[in-house]
Coordinates of N, CA, C and O in Angstrom, one line a residue:
X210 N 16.7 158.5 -93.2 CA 17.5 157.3 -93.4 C 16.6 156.2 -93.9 O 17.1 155.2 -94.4
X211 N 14.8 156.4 -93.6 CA 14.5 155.4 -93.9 C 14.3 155.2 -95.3 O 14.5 154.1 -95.8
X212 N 13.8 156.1 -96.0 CA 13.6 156.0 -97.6 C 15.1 155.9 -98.1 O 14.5 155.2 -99.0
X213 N 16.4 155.9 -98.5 CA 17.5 155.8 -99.2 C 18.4 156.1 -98.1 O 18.1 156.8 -97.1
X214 N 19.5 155.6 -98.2 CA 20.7 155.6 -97.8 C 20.8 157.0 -97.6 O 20.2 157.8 -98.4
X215 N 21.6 157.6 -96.6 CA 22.3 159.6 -96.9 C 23.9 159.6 -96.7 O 24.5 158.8 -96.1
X216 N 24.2 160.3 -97.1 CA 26.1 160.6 -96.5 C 25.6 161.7 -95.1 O 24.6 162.4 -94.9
X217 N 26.6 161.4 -94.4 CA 26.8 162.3 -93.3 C 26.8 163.9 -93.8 O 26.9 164.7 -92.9
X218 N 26.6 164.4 -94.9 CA 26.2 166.1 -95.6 C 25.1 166.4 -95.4 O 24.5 167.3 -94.8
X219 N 24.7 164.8 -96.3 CA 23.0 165.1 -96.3 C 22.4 165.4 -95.0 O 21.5 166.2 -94.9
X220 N 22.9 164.5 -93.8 CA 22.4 164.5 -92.7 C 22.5 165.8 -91.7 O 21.6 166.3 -90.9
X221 N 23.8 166.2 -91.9 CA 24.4 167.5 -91.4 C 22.8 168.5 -91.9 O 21.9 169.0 -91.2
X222 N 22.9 168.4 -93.3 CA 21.7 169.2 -94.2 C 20.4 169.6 -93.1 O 20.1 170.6 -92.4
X223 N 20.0 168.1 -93.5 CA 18.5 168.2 -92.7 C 17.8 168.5 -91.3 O 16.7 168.9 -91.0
X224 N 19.0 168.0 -90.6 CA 18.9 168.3 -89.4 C 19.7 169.3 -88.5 O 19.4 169.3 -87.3
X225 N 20.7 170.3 -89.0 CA 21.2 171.2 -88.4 C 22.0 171.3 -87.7 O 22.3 172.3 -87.2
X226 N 22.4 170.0 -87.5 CA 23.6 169.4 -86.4 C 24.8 169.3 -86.6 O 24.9 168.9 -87.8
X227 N 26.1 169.5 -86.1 CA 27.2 169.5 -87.0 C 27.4 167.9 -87.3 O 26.7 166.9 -87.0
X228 N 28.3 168.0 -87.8 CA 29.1 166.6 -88.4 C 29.9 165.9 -87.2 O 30.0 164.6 -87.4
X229 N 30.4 166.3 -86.2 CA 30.4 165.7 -84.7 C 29.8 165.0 -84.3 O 30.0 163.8 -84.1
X230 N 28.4 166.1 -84.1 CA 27.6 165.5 -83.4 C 27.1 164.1 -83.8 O 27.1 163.1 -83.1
X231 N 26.7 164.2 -84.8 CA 25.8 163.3 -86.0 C 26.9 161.8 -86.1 O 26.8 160.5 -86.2
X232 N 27.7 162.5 -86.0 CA 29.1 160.8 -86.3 C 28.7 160.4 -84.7 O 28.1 159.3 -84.5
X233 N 29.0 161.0 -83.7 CA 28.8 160.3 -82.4 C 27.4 159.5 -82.4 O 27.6 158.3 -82.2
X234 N 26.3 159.9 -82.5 CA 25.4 159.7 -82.6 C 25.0 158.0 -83.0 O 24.6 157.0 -82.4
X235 N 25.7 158.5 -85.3 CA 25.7 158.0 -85.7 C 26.4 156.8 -85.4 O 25.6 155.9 -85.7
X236 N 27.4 156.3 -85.0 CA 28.4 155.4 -84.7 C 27.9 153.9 -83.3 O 28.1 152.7 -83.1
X237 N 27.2 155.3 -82.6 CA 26.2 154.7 -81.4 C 24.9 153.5 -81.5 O 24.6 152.6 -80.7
X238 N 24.1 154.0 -82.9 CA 23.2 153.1 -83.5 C 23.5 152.5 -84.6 O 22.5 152.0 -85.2
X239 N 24.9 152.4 -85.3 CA 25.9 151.5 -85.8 C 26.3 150.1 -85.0 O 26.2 148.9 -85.4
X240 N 26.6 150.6 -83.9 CA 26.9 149.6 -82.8 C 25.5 148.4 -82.4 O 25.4 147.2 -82.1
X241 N 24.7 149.1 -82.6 CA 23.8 148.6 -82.1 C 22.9 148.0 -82.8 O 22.0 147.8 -82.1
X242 N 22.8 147.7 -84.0 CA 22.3 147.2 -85.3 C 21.1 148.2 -85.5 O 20.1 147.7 -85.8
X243 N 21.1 149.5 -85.4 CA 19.9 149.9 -85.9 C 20.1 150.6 -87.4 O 19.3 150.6 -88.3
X244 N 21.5 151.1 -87.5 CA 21.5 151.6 -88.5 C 22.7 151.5 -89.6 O 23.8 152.1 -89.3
X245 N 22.7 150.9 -90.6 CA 24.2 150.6 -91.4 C 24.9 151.4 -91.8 O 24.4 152.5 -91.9
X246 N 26.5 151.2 -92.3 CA 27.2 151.9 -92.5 C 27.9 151.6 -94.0 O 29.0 151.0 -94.2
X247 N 27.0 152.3 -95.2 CA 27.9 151.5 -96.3 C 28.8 152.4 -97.3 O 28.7 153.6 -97.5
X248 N 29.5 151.9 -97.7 CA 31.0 152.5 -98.4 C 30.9 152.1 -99.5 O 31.4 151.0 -99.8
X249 N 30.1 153.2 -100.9 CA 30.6 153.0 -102.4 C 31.6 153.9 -102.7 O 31.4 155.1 -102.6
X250 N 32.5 153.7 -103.0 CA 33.1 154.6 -104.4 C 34.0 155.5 -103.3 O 34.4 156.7 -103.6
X251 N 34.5 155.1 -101.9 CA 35.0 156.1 -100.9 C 33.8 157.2 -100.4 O 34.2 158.3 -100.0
X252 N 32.8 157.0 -100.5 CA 31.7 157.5 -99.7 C 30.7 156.8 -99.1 O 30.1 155.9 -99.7
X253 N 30.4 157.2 -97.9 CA 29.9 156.8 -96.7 C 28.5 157.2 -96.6 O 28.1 158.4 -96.7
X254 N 27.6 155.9 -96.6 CA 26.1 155.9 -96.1 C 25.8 155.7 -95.0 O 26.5 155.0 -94.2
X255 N 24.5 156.3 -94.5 CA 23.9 155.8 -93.7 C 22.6 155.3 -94.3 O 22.0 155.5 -95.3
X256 N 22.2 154.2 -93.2 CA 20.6 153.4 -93.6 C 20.6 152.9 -92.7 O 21.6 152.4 -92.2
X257 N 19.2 153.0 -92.2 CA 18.3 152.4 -90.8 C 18.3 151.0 -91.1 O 17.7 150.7 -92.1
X258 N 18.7 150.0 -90.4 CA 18.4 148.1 -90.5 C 17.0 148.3 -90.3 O 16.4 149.3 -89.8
X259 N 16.6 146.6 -91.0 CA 15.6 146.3 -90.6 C 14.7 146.4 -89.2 O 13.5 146.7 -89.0
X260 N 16.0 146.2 -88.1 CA 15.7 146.2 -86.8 C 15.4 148.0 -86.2 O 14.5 148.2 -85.3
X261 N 16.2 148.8 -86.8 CA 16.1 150.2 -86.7 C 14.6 150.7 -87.1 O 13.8 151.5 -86.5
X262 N 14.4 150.2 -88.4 CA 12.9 150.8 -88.7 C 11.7 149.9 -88.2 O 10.6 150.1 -88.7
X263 N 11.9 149.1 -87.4 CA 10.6 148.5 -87.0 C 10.4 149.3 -85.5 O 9.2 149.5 -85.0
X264 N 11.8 149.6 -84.7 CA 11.9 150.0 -83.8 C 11.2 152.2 -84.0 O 10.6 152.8 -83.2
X265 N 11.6 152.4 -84.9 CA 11.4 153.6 -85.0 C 9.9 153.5 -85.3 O 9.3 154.2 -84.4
X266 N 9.1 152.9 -86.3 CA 7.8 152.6 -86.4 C 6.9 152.5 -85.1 O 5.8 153.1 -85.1
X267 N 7.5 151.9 -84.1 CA 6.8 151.6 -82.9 C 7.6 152.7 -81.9 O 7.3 152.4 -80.8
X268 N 8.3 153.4 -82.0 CA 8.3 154.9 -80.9 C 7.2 155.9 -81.9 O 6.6 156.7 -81.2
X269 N 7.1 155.9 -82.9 CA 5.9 156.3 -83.7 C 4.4 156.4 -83.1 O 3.5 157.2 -82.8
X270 N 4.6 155.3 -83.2 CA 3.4 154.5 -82.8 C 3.2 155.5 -81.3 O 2.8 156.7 -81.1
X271 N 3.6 154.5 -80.5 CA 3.7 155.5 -78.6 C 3.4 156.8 -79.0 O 2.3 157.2 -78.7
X272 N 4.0 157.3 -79.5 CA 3.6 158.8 -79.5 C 2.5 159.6 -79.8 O 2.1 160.6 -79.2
X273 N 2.0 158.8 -80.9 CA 0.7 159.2 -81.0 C -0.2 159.1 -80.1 O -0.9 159.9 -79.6
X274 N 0.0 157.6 -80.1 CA -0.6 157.1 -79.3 C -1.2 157.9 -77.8 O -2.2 157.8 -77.1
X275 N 0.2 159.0 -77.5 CA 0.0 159.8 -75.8 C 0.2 161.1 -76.6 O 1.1 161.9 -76.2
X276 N -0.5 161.4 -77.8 CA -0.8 162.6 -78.4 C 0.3 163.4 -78.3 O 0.2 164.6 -78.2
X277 N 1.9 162.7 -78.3 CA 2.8 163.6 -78.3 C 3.4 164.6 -79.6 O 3.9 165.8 -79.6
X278 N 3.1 163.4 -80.9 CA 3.2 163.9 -82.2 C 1.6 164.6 -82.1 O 1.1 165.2 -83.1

């Protein structure tokens, strides 16, 4: 999500999850400003906010940090 917007396919794609799961998910960190929801042409994006990728940067971070990545 962080390099280009995806449709819920793409996501389904890469991650192996159904389209359920991923909408629940998805709709959760919608709510919560991490990740937008945008609508061209009757199709549905996803994209991480500002607030999402700084936050995701810094669970990054921690992790290495305790050699978990």
């Amino acid at each position: 999500l962080k390099s280009r917007p995806k449709t819920l396919s793409e996501l389904t794609t890469i991650t192996g999850k159904s389209k359920q799961v991923l909408l629940f998910h998805l709709r959760q960190l919608v709510d919560r400003g991490l990740v937008r929801k945008i609508t061209i042409d009757k199709q549905t994006y996803y994209q991480t906010t500002e607030l999402g990728t700084i936050i995701y940067e810094h669970i990054l971070k921690f992790l290495k940090l305790r050699n978990v990545l």
